[in-house]
Amino acid sequence: MRYERSSKLFMDAKQTIPGGVNSPVRAFKSVGGTPVFMKSAKGAELLDVDGNKYIDYINSWGPQILGHAFEPVITAIKKVADKGTSFGTPSEIEVEIANLITSMVPGVDQIRMVNSGTEACMSAIRLARGFTGREKIIKFAGCYHGHSDAFLIQAGSGAMTFGTPNSPGVTQGTAKDTLLAQYNNLESVDAIISEHGPDIAAMIIEPVAGNMGCIPPASGFLESIRALCTEKGIILIFDEVMTGFRLAPGGAQEYYGITADITCFGKIIGGGLPVGAFAARHEIMNHLAPAGPVYQAGTLSGNPLAMAAGYKMVKHLHSNRDLYVTLEKTTARLEDGIRDALANSGHSFVINRVGSMISIHFTATPVVDFDTAKTGDNDTFKRFFHHMLDHGIYLPPSAYETWFVCSEIGEEEIEKTLEAVRKFD
Ligand code: HOZ
């Protein structure tokens, strides 16, 4: 593979874009080398500016569950674009998508559209605080809920990739209201609640952690925190930015049979355009402006292009439940294949997977939380990443990110991927 045009673009980009990228992990800093600049994508495949093709296991970090340039979504975007791209007024498609989503996701009566997952989580916290009249929140180490101040405390994903899970710029005042528990560790949650119980407005969690690699919830863990939150009057927020519409049409809540109080969405909900949303039962959403006093707003919220794209994608998922069975089978085949391929490689590794979310940590320690995720050997991951890239397989350029499998990845793509894994030493 040759990456000349990408290298040239990266050098140019660094002049006018901080670090050369608009989102840090894309800079390849933790794996080294030059980020690959993409030109187009179709189905399971990415094409870069040097003409290299890749089987894509990022899928835009989740949204492209149906593969790139999914025809009904593209057609819908073109059709809507001809009629105007933003009105700053309500429009019919917003009602349609709200009806669709509230019919699909357990426990959700109303939904507010925003422009990113960050905005969704940030607004959900404000709503929980306004609803309960309390100020503190619990988050879990290694979970990432976007880049707003309250969440950049022991955050996973890009923050951890660059070794800055606690970002400069977050004030101590903000940080003191974020209480930190350990993922899959009920005692750590109990200890915080014993000390701060009456001051805690919300507990926010990724029901499947996807920003310290993929980490499934331990059996009974989500049930236990659900029960604790109910008992203590704490609002349970599921950040389903990754898991929403990916694990099942009703997300992790349908998959695990547990209902949160507030749910945050992003990624798939926008069909590849910038969208986030937060949703809850009437009792909570009635507190949101203009129905109630908790303020939140946005010029491009409910944007017609984004709503049309999201509607088409979510509707397709709603009508094609079999797709989840296929995604599960494909990703299980990938998991088994990688295990076999690396069995005699001499590398210690852990593969975690839930549905079509999967990742590999090069460690001998079971990866169940942030501390165990950090035991991964980054030098091996780096070599693995570049080996796969050079064989036309595009993985997330960080060991702290999850791979997302799309429905366009079939037997041929899996076989090509495994062929590359078999050559890794
Ligand atoms: N860390 C982000 C996903 N978990 C990366 C997003 C991006 O670079 O687009």
Tab-separated table of C-alpha atoms and ligand atoms in Angstrom:
chain	number	residue	atom	x	y	z
A	1	MET	CA	0.000	0.000	0.000
A	2	ARG	CA	1.173	3.546	-0.712
A	3	TYR	CA	-0.072	6.490	1.289
A	4	GLU	CA	1.574	9.433	-0.532
A	5	ARG	CA	-1.479	11.593	-1.120
A	6	SER	CA	-2.688	10.955	2.446
A	7	SER	CA	0.743	11.997	3.794
A	8	LYS	CA	0.696	15.185	1.747
A	9	LEU	CA	-2.853	16.030	2.864
A	10	PHE	CA	-1.938	15.365	6.499
A	11	MET	CA	1.025	17.743	6.288
A	12	ASP	CA	-1.212	20.426	4.774
A	13	ALA	CA	-3.983	19.749	7.288
A	14	LYS	CA	-1.645	20.277	10.230
A	15	GLN	CA	-1.141	23.882	9.139
A	16	THR	CA	-4.753	24.869	9.547
A	17	ILE	CA	-6.448	22.140	11.623
A	18	PRO	CA	-5.171	21.357	15.171
A	19	GLY	CA	-3.252	18.082	14.895
A	20	GLY	CA	-4.461	17.815	11.304
A	21	VAL	CA	-7.828	16.283	12.192
A	22	ASN	CA	-11.270	17.282	13.388
A	23	SER	CA	-11.482	14.490	15.980
A	24	PRO	CA	-8.346	13.309	17.817
A	25	VAL	CA	-8.344	9.508	17.359
A	26	ARG	CA	-8.285	9.986	13.582
A	27	ALA	CA	-4.739	11.369	13.808
A	28	PHE	CA	-3.298	7.826	14.347
A	29	LYS	CA	-1.229	9.263	17.198
A	30	SER	CA	-1.457	6.170	19.393
A	31	VAL	CA	-0.703	3.755	16.535
A	32	GLY	CA	1.782	5.972	14.715
A	33	GLY	CA	2.033	6.606	11.008
A	34	THR	CA	-0.048	8.782	8.752
A	35	PRO	CA	-3.820	8.901	8.951
A	36	VAL	CA	-5.477	7.667	5.809
A	37	PHE	CA	-7.642	10.248	4.071
A	38	MET	CA	-10.762	8.690	2.605
A	39	LYS	CA	-12.332	9.684	-0.649
A	40	SER	CA	-15.464	7.564	-0.878
A	41	ALA	CA	-17.152	4.475	0.493
A	42	LYS	CA	-19.742	1.975	-0.672
A	43	GLY	CA	-21.114	-1.051	1.169
A	44	ALA	CA	-18.357	-2.648	3.267
A	45	GLU	CA	-15.558	-0.816	1.512
A	46	LEU	CA	-13.608	2.413	1.948
A	47	LEU	CA	-11.520	3.955	-0.837
A	48	ASP	CA	-8.666	6.296	0.092
A	49	VAL	CA	-7.155	9.207	-1.837
A	50	ASP	CA	-4.228	7.012	-2.987
A	51	GLY	CA	-6.581	4.450	-4.506
A	52	ASN	CA	-6.248	1.837	-1.700
A	53	LYS	CA	-9.361	-0.115	-0.758
A	54	TYR	CA	-10.213	-1.353	2.737
A	55	ILE	CA	-12.838	-3.530	4.373
A	56	ASP	CA	-14.185	-1.139	6.975
A	57	TYR	CA	-14.643	-2.161	10.618
A	58	ILE	CA	-15.269	1.381	11.856
A	59	ASN	CA	-18.319	2.171	9.780
A	60	SER	CA	-18.104	5.815	10.806
A	61	TRP	CA	-17.752	4.619	14.439
A	62	GLY	CA	-21.154	2.985	14.289
A	63	PRO	CA	-23.697	4.833	12.157
A	64	GLN	CA	-23.175	2.840	8.950
A	65	ILE	CA	-24.750	-0.366	10.254
A	66	LEU	CA	-26.201	-0.977	6.786
A	67	GLY	CA	-22.902	-0.265	5.035
A	68	HIS	CA	-21.766	2.920	3.351
A	69	ALA	CA	-23.967	4.917	0.978
A	70	PHE	CA	-27.055	2.820	1.754
A	71	GLU	CA	-29.241	3.626	-1.226
A	72	PRO	CA	-32.590	4.487	0.481
A	73	VAL	CA	-30.806	6.901	2.837
A	74	ILE	CA	-28.902	8.599	0.010
A	75	THR	CA	-32.064	8.940	-2.092
A	76	ALA	CA	-33.950	10.440	0.869
A	77	ILE	CA	-31.180	12.980	1.508
A	78	LYS	CA	-31.125	14.053	-2.161
A	79	LYS	CA	-34.882	14.384	-2.295
A	80	VAL	CA	-35.048	16.523	0.842
A	81	ALA	CA	-32.034	18.648	-0.159
A	82	ASP	CA	-33.904	19.813	-3.270
A	83	LYS	CA	-36.545	21.336	-1.003
A	84	GLY	CA	-34.202	23.249	1.314
A	85	THR	CA	-31.631	22.204	3.893
A	86	SER	CA	-32.735	23.990	7.067
A	87	PHE	CA	-35.785	25.998	8.077
A	88	GLY	CA	-35.325	26.689	11.792
A	89	THR	CA	-39.013	25.802	12.168
A	90	PRO	CA	-40.761	22.536	12.995
A	91	SER	CA	-41.259	20.137	10.073
A	92	GLU	CA	-43.318	16.987	9.515
A	93	ILE	CA	-40.425	14.530	9.398
A	94	GLU	CA	-39.536	15.408	13.033
A	95	VAL	CA	-42.929	14.124	14.152
A	96	GLU	CA	-42.549	10.971	12.065
A	97	ILE	CA	-39.139	10.061	13.472
A	98	ALA	CA	-40.254	10.851	17.037
A	99	ASN	CA	-43.270	8.542	16.620
A	100	LEU	CA	-41.089	5.811	15.166
A	101	ILE	CA	-38.426	5.905	17.863
A	102	THR	CA	-40.807	6.153	20.795
A	103	SER	CA	-42.583	3.079	19.406
A	104	MET	CA	-39.298	1.128	19.263
A	105	VAL	CA	-37.383	1.938	22.440
A	106	PRO	CA	-38.665	0.679	25.816
A	107	GLY	CA	-39.639	3.299	28.393
A	108	VAL	CA	-39.508	6.251	26.032
A	109	ASP	CA	-42.567	8.515	25.510
A	110	GLN	CA	-40.886	11.637	24.147
A	111	ILE	CA	-37.646	12.482	22.408
A	112	ARG	CA	-35.675	15.695	21.817
A	113	MET	CA	-33.365	15.840	18.798
A	114	VAL	CA	-29.930	17.454	19.070
A	115	ASN	CA	-26.833	17.371	16.858
A	116	SER	CA	-24.427	14.922	18.483
A	117	GLY	CA	-24.062	12.302	21.183
A	118	THR	CA	-22.099	14.801	23.270
A	119	GLU	CA	-25.018	17.217	23.219
A	120	ALA	CA	-27.449	14.414	24.053
A	121	CYS	CA	-25.539	13.298	27.181
A	122	MET	CA	-24.833	16.837	28.325
A	123	SER	CA	-28.529	17.738	28.029
A	124	ALA	CA	-29.648	14.503	29.702
A	125	ILE	CA	-27.585	15.363	32.766
A	126	ARG	CA	-29.069	18.849	32.956
A	127	LEU	CA	-32.551	17.404	32.666
A	128	ALA	CA	-31.835	14.857	35.419
A	129	ARG	CA	-30.538	17.637	37.660
A	130	GLY	CA	-33.544	19.831	36.927
A	131	PHE	CA	-35.920	16.944	37.561
A	132	THR	CA	-34.392	15.767	40.844
A	133	GLY	CA	-33.139	19.096	42.208
A	134	ARG	CA	-29.813	17.356	42.979
A	135	GLU	CA	-26.362	18.158	41.594
A	136	LYS	CA	-23.975	15.215	41.605
A	137	ILE	CA	-23.679	12.488	38.994
A	138	ILE	CA	-22.066	9.065	38.933
A	139	LYS	CA	-20.103	8.018	35.880
A	140	PHE	CA	-18.004	4.912	35.323
A	141	ALA	CA	-14.238	5.034	34.728
A	142	GLY	CA	-13.460	4.403	31.062
A	143	CYS	CA	-16.958	5.223	29.864
A	144	TYR	CA	-17.092	8.082	27.406
A	145	HIS	CA	-20.166	10.260	27.071
A	146	GLY	CA	-18.861	12.917	24.723
A	147	HIS	CA	-16.567	15.801	25.445
A	148	SER	CA	-18.641	18.030	27.714
A	149	ASP	CA	-16.900	19.036	30.958
A	150	ALA	CA	-18.787	16.794	33.396
A	151	PHE	CA	-17.743	13.648	31.518
A	152	LEU	CA	-14.039	14.215	30.928
A	153	ILE	CA	-13.173	12.578	34.206
A	154	GLN	CA	-11.489	9.206	33.647
A	155	ALA	CA	-13.026	9.183	30.170
A	156	GLY	CA	-12.266	6.383	27.741
A	157	SER	CA	-12.048	6.577	23.957
A	158	GLY	CA	-10.018	9.415	22.459
A	159	ALA	CA	-9.321	10.948	25.858
A	160	MET	CA	-7.643	7.733	27.017
A	161	THR	CA	-5.999	7.081	23.675
A	162	PHE	CA	-3.929	10.204	24.283
A	163	GLY	CA	-3.383	9.502	27.957
A	164	THR	CA	-5.554	12.415	29.095
A	165	PRO	CA	-8.638	10.822	30.620
A	166	ASN	CA	-8.997	13.991	32.706
A	167	SER	CA	-8.840	16.998	30.403
A	168	PRO	CA	-7.228	20.324	31.261
A	169	GLY	CA	-9.897	22.994	31.005
A	170	VAL	CA	-12.393	21.144	33.179
A	171	THR	CA	-12.818	23.191	36.344
A	172	GLN	CA	-12.483	21.647	39.780
A	173	GLY	CA	-15.984	22.863	40.507
A	174	THR	CA	-17.352	20.739	37.678
A	175	ALA	CA	-15.129	17.765	38.455
A	176	LYS	CA	-16.237	17.616	42.084
A	177	ASP	CA	-19.814	16.906	41.031
A	178	THR	CA	-18.797	13.871	38.964
A	179	LEU	CA	-18.361	10.809	41.168
A	180	LEU	CA	-16.432	7.938	39.724
A	181	ALA	CA	-17.428	4.268	39.991
A	182	GLN	CA	-15.792	1.207	38.415
A	183	TYR	CA	-17.548	-0.575	35.559
A	184	ASN	CA	-18.954	-3.980	36.542
A	185	ASN	CA	-18.189	-3.276	40.194
A	186	LEU	CA	-21.297	-2.929	42.311
A	187	GLU	CA	-19.339	-2.314	45.539
A	188	SER	CA	-17.845	0.846	44.046
A	189	VAL	CA	-21.349	2.099	43.250
A	190	ASP	CA	-22.638	1.176	46.714
A	191	ALA	CA	-19.774	3.030	48.367
A	192	ILE	CA	-20.539	6.246	46.460
A	193	ILE	CA	-24.243	6.025	47.138
A	194	SER	CA	-23.663	5.425	50.855
A	195	GLU	CA	-21.633	8.613	51.043
A	196	HIS	CA	-23.494	10.915	48.652
A	197	GLY	CA	-26.904	9.260	48.061
A	198	PRO	CA	-29.279	12.221	48.623
A	199	ASP	CA	-27.120	14.523	46.438
A	200	ILE	CA	-26.985	12.252	43.398
A	201	ALA	CA	-29.156	13.298	40.470
A	202	ALA	CA	-28.093	10.698	37.927
A	203	MET	CA	-25.992	7.694	37.135
A	204	ILE	CA	-24.834	7.556	33.499
A	205	ILE	CA	-23.487	4.405	31.886
A	206	GLU	CA	-22.820	2.797	28.536
A	207	PRO	CA	-24.862	-0.426	28.916
A	208	VAL	CA	-22.151	-2.083	26.835
A	209	ALA	CA	-18.964	-0.090	27.257
A	210	GLY	CA	-17.575	0.792	23.855
A	211	ASN	CA	-14.940	3.365	24.604
A	212	MET	CA	-12.338	1.260	26.432
A	213	GLY	CA	-12.646	-1.355	23.740
A	214	CYS	CA	-15.826	-3.369	23.964
A	215	ILE	CA	-16.726	-4.462	27.508
A	216	PRO	CA	-19.984	-6.300	28.191
A	217	PRO	CA	-21.871	-5.701	31.428
A	218	ALA	CA	-21.322	-8.566	33.887
A	219	SER	CA	-24.331	-10.763	34.466
A	220	GLY	CA	-26.746	-8.974	36.818
A	221	PHE	CA	-24.787	-5.696	36.874
A	222	LEU	CA	-27.282	-3.578	34.936
A	223	GLU	CA	-30.179	-5.104	36.892
A	224	SER	CA	-28.473	-4.192	40.170
A	225	ILE	CA	-27.770	-0.575	39.272
A	226	ARG	CA	-31.327	-0.260	37.954
A	227	ALA	CA	-32.676	-1.434	41.308
A	228	LEU	CA	-30.339	0.869	43.254
A	229	CYS	CA	-31.312	3.925	41.209
A	230	THR	CA	-35.008	3.202	41.678
A	231	GLU	CA	-34.541	2.771	45.416
A	232	LYS	CA	-32.545	5.995	45.843
A	233	GLY	CA	-34.476	8.202	43.413
A	234	ILE	CA	-31.447	8.491	41.102
A	235	ILE	CA	-32.116	8.943	37.384
A	236	LEU	CA	-30.511	6.084	35.450
A	237	ILE	CA	-29.197	7.320	32.112
A	238	PHE	CA	-28.244	4.793	29.452
A	239	ASP	CA	-25.850	6.257	26.936
A	240	GLU	CA	-26.997	4.278	23.913
A	241	VAL	CA	-25.066	6.384	21.430
A	242	MET	CA	-23.276	3.185	20.344
A	243	THR	CA	-25.728	0.463	21.357
A	244	GLY	CA	-28.938	2.214	20.248
A	245	PHE	CA	-30.459	0.477	17.191
A	246	ARG	CA	-27.261	-1.594	16.964
A	247	LEU	CA	-27.787	-4.415	19.449
A	248	ALA	CA	-31.507	-4.606	18.686
A	249	PRO	CA	-34.175	-2.267	17.247
A	250	GLY	CA	-34.789	-1.152	20.855
A	251	GLY	CA	-31.053	-1.016	21.654
A	252	ALA	CA	-29.456	-2.386	24.813
A	253	GLN	CA	-32.713	-1.879	26.708
A	254	GLU	CA	-34.454	-4.380	24.484
A	255	TYR	CA	-31.367	-6.622	24.328
A	256	TYR	CA	-31.026	-6.885	28.116
A	257	GLY	CA	-34.653	-6.254	29.082
A	258	ILE	CA	-33.791	-3.275	31.320
A	259	THR	CA	-35.367	0.162	31.083
A	260	ALA	CA	-33.416	3.314	31.865
A	261	ASP	CA	-34.999	6.610	32.951
A	262	ILE	CA	-33.323	8.684	30.235
A	263	THR	CA	-31.762	7.308	27.053
A	264	CYS	CA	-29.177	9.102	24.924
A	265	PHE	CA	-28.745	8.413	21.231
A	266	GLY	CA	-26.367	9.357	18.447
A	267	LYS	CA	-24.685	7.685	15.474
A	268	ILE	CA	-27.284	5.357	13.828
A	269	ILE	CA	-30.157	7.699	14.696
A	270	GLY	CA	-28.800	10.180	12.107
A	271	GLY	CA	-28.225	7.673	9.307
A	272	GLY	CA	-24.687	9.034	8.904
A	273	LEU	CA	-25.591	12.711	9.355
A	274	PRO	CA	-24.874	14.635	12.583
A	275	VAL	CA	-27.694	13.792	15.002
A	276	GLY	CA	-28.070	12.999	18.683
A	277	ALA	CA	-31.167	12.725	20.850
A	278	PHE	CA	-32.295	12.119	24.412
A	279	ALA	CA	-35.563	10.535	25.391
A	280	ALA	CA	-37.543	9.564	28.481
A	281	ARG	CA	-41.019	9.076	29.876
A	282	HIS	CA	-43.466	12.029	29.969
A	283	GLU	CA	-42.923	12.754	33.648
A	284	ILE	CA	-39.249	13.576	32.985
A	285	MET	CA	-39.493	15.127	29.510
A	286	ASN	CA	-42.222	17.509	30.745
A	287	HIS	CA	-39.448	19.341	32.588
A	288	LEU	CA	-37.774	20.315	29.325
A	289	ALA	CA	-38.305	23.747	27.715
A	290	PRO	CA	-40.719	24.877	26.433
A	291	ALA	CA	-42.917	22.373	28.330
A	292	GLY	CA	-40.906	22.937	31.514
A	293	PRO	CA	-38.065	25.027	32.970
A	294	VAL	CA	-34.936	23.044	31.978
A	295	TYR	CA	-33.492	24.910	29.016
A	296	GLN	CA	-32.084	23.289	25.890
A	297	ALA	CA	-32.196	24.478	22.271
A	298	GLY	CA	-30.486	24.300	18.860
A	299	THR	CA	-30.754	25.978	15.459
A	300	LEU	CA	-30.023	22.785	13.536
A	301	SER	CA	-31.857	20.422	15.893
A	302	GLY	CA	-34.340	18.325	13.930
A	303	ASN	CA	-32.659	19.383	10.679
A	304	PRO	CA	-34.722	18.031	7.750
A	305	LEU	CA	-31.792	16.362	5.950
A	306	ALA	CA	-30.602	14.629	9.110
A	307	MET	CA	-34.124	13.602	10.103
A	308	ALA	CA	-34.825	12.153	6.652
A	309	ALA	CA	-31.594	10.139	6.729
A	310	GLY	CA	-32.199	8.939	10.277
A	311	TYR	CA	-35.817	8.068	9.586
A	312	LYS	CA	-34.943	5.916	6.561
A	313	MET	CA	-32.253	4.042	8.427
A	314	VAL	CA	-34.196	3.476	11.639
A	315	LYS	CA	-37.310	2.482	9.692
A	316	HIS	CA	-35.271	-0.066	7.752
A	317	LEU	CA	-33.951	-1.542	10.992
A	318	HIS	CA	-37.451	-1.552	12.445
A	319	SER	CA	-38.782	-3.559	9.491
A	320	ASN	CA	-35.831	-5.944	9.168
A	321	ARG	CA	-35.276	-7.576	12.542
A	322	ASP	CA	-33.589	-10.547	10.836
A	323	LEU	CA	-30.704	-8.267	10.098
A	324	TYR	CA	-29.690	-8.436	13.770
A	325	VAL	CA	-29.500	-12.213	13.577
A	326	THR	CA	-27.229	-11.957	10.547
A	327	LEU	CA	-25.037	-9.300	12.187
A	328	GLU	CA	-24.698	-11.490	15.277
A	329	LYS	CA	-23.685	-14.520	13.176
A	330	THR	CA	-21.204	-12.572	11.074
A	331	THR	CA	-19.537	-11.009	14.094
A	332	ALA	CA	-19.447	-14.323	15.984
A	333	ARG	CA	-17.756	-15.859	12.928
A	334	LEU	CA	-15.220	-13.002	12.989
A	335	GLU	CA	-14.611	-13.530	16.707
A	336	ASP	CA	-14.120	-17.294	16.369
A	337	GLY	CA	-11.929	-16.825	13.303
A	338	ILE	CA	-9.615	-14.330	15.032
A	339	ARG	CA	-9.348	-16.602	18.084
A	340	ASP	CA	-8.302	-19.515	15.859
A	341	ALA	CA	-5.978	-17.399	13.766
A	342	LEU	CA	-4.115	-16.034	16.805
A	343	ALA	CA	-4.253	-19.215	18.888
A	344	ASN	CA	-0.665	-20.205	18.150
A	345	SER	CA	0.726	-16.725	17.569
A	346	GLY	CA	2.318	-16.468	21.006
A	347	HIS	CA	0.306	-13.325	21.744
A	348	SER	CA	-1.952	-13.113	24.774
A	349	PHE	CA	-5.252	-11.591	23.764
A	350	VAL	CA	-8.821	-11.056	24.899
A	351	ILE	CA	-11.699	-10.640	22.471
A	352	ASN	CA	-14.872	-9.097	23.865
A	353	ARG	CA	-18.047	-9.008	21.815
A	354	VAL	CA	-21.717	-8.154	22.160
A	355	GLY	CA	-23.766	-8.503	18.958
A	356	SER	CA	-21.946	-6.571	16.226
A	357	MET	CA	-19.632	-4.702	18.640
A	358	ILE	CA	-16.259	-6.362	19.093
A	359	SER	CA	-12.672	-5.533	20.046
A	360	ILE	CA	-9.348	-7.131	20.858
A	361	HIS	CA	-7.064	-6.322	23.796
A	362	PHE	CA	-3.563	-7.795	23.751
A	363	THR	CA	-3.443	-8.924	27.379
A	364	ALA	CA	-3.761	-12.119	29.383
A	365	THR	CA	-6.121	-10.441	31.862
A	366	PRO	CA	-9.893	-10.663	31.339
A	367	VAL	CA	-10.999	-7.161	30.345
A	368	VAL	CA	-13.967	-6.150	32.497
A	369	ASP	CA	-13.297	-2.508	33.380
A	370	PHE	CA	-10.983	0.453	32.772
A	371	ASP	CA	-8.081	-0.893	34.845
A	372	THR	CA	-8.068	-4.235	33.066
A	373	ALA	CA	-8.472	-2.496	29.677
A	374	LYS	CA	-5.281	-0.596	30.473
A	375	THR	CA	-3.329	-3.869	30.803
A	376	GLY	CA	-3.420	-4.191	26.999
A	377	ASP	CA	-0.059	-4.077	25.225
A	378	ASN	CA	-0.255	-1.048	22.958
A	379	ASP	CA	2.903	-1.915	21.003
A	380	THR	CA	1.323	-5.170	19.860
A	381	PHE	CA	-1.922	-3.385	19.054
A	382	LYS	CA	0.024	-0.838	16.980
A	383	ARG	CA	1.719	-3.556	14.969
A	384	PHE	CA	-1.578	-5.412	14.559
A	385	PHE	CA	-3.328	-2.251	13.382
A	386	HIS	CA	-0.701	-1.441	10.731
A	387	HIS	CA	-0.444	-5.056	9.625
A	388	MET	CA	-4.206	-5.109	9.037
A	389	LEU	CA	-4.192	-1.701	7.354
A	390	ASP	CA	-1.479	-2.832	4.942
A	391	HIS	CA	-3.643	-5.847	4.130
A	392	GLY	CA	-6.645	-3.669	3.321
A	393	ILE	CA	-8.490	-3.993	6.626
A	394	TYR	CA	-9.463	-0.756	8.346
A	395	LEU	CA	-9.673	-1.070	12.145
A	396	PRO	CA	-10.109	1.712	14.716
A	397	PRO	CA	-6.679	3.328	15.207
A	398	SER	CA	-6.837	2.866	18.984
A	399	ALA	CA	-7.055	-0.122	21.303
A	400	TYR	CA	-9.665	1.798	23.303
A	401	GLU	CA	-12.220	1.828	20.510
A	402	THR	CA	-14.786	-0.744	19.457
A	403	TRP	CA	-15.077	-2.203	15.966
A	404	PHE	CA	-18.520	-1.955	14.398
A	405	VAL	CA	-19.598	-4.612	11.922
A	406	CYS	CA	-22.074	-3.673	9.189
A	407	SER	CA	-24.580	-5.804	7.292
A	408	GLU	CA	-22.522	-5.555	4.081
A	409	ILE	CA	-19.706	-7.570	5.611
A	410	GLY	CA	-20.249	-11.146	4.482
A	411	GLU	CA	-18.310	-14.398	4.243
A	412	GLU	CA	-15.911	-13.037	1.601
A	413	GLU	CA	-14.943	-9.995	3.701
A	414	ILE	CA	-14.570	-12.097	6.853
A	415	GLU	CA	-12.359	-14.589	5.036
A	416	LYS	CA	-10.157	-11.785	3.687
A	417	THR	CA	-9.904	-10.323	7.202
A	418	LEU	CA	-8.966	-13.663	8.744
A	419	GLU	CA	-6.372	-14.301	6.052
A	420	ALA	CA	-4.679	-11.089	7.154
A	421	VAL	CA	-4.934	-12.003	10.857
A	422	ARG	CA	-3.334	-15.391	10.148
A	423	LYS	CA	-0.252	-13.613	8.763
A	424	PHE	CA	0.232	-11.534	11.931
A	425	ASP	CA	3.209	-12.564	14.030
B	1	HOZ	N1	-13.500	8.526	19.815
B	1	HOZ	C1	-14.566	8.620	18.866
B	1	HOZ	C2	-15.402	7.370	18.825
B	1	HOZ	N2	-15.596	6.723	20.064
B	1	HOZ	C3	-13.975	8.934	17.517
B	1	HOZ	C4	-14.880	9.672	16.637
B	1	HOZ	C5	-14.213	10.154	15.352
B	1	HOZ	O1	-13.010	10.384	15.309
B	1	HOZ	O2	-14.945	10.304	14.392
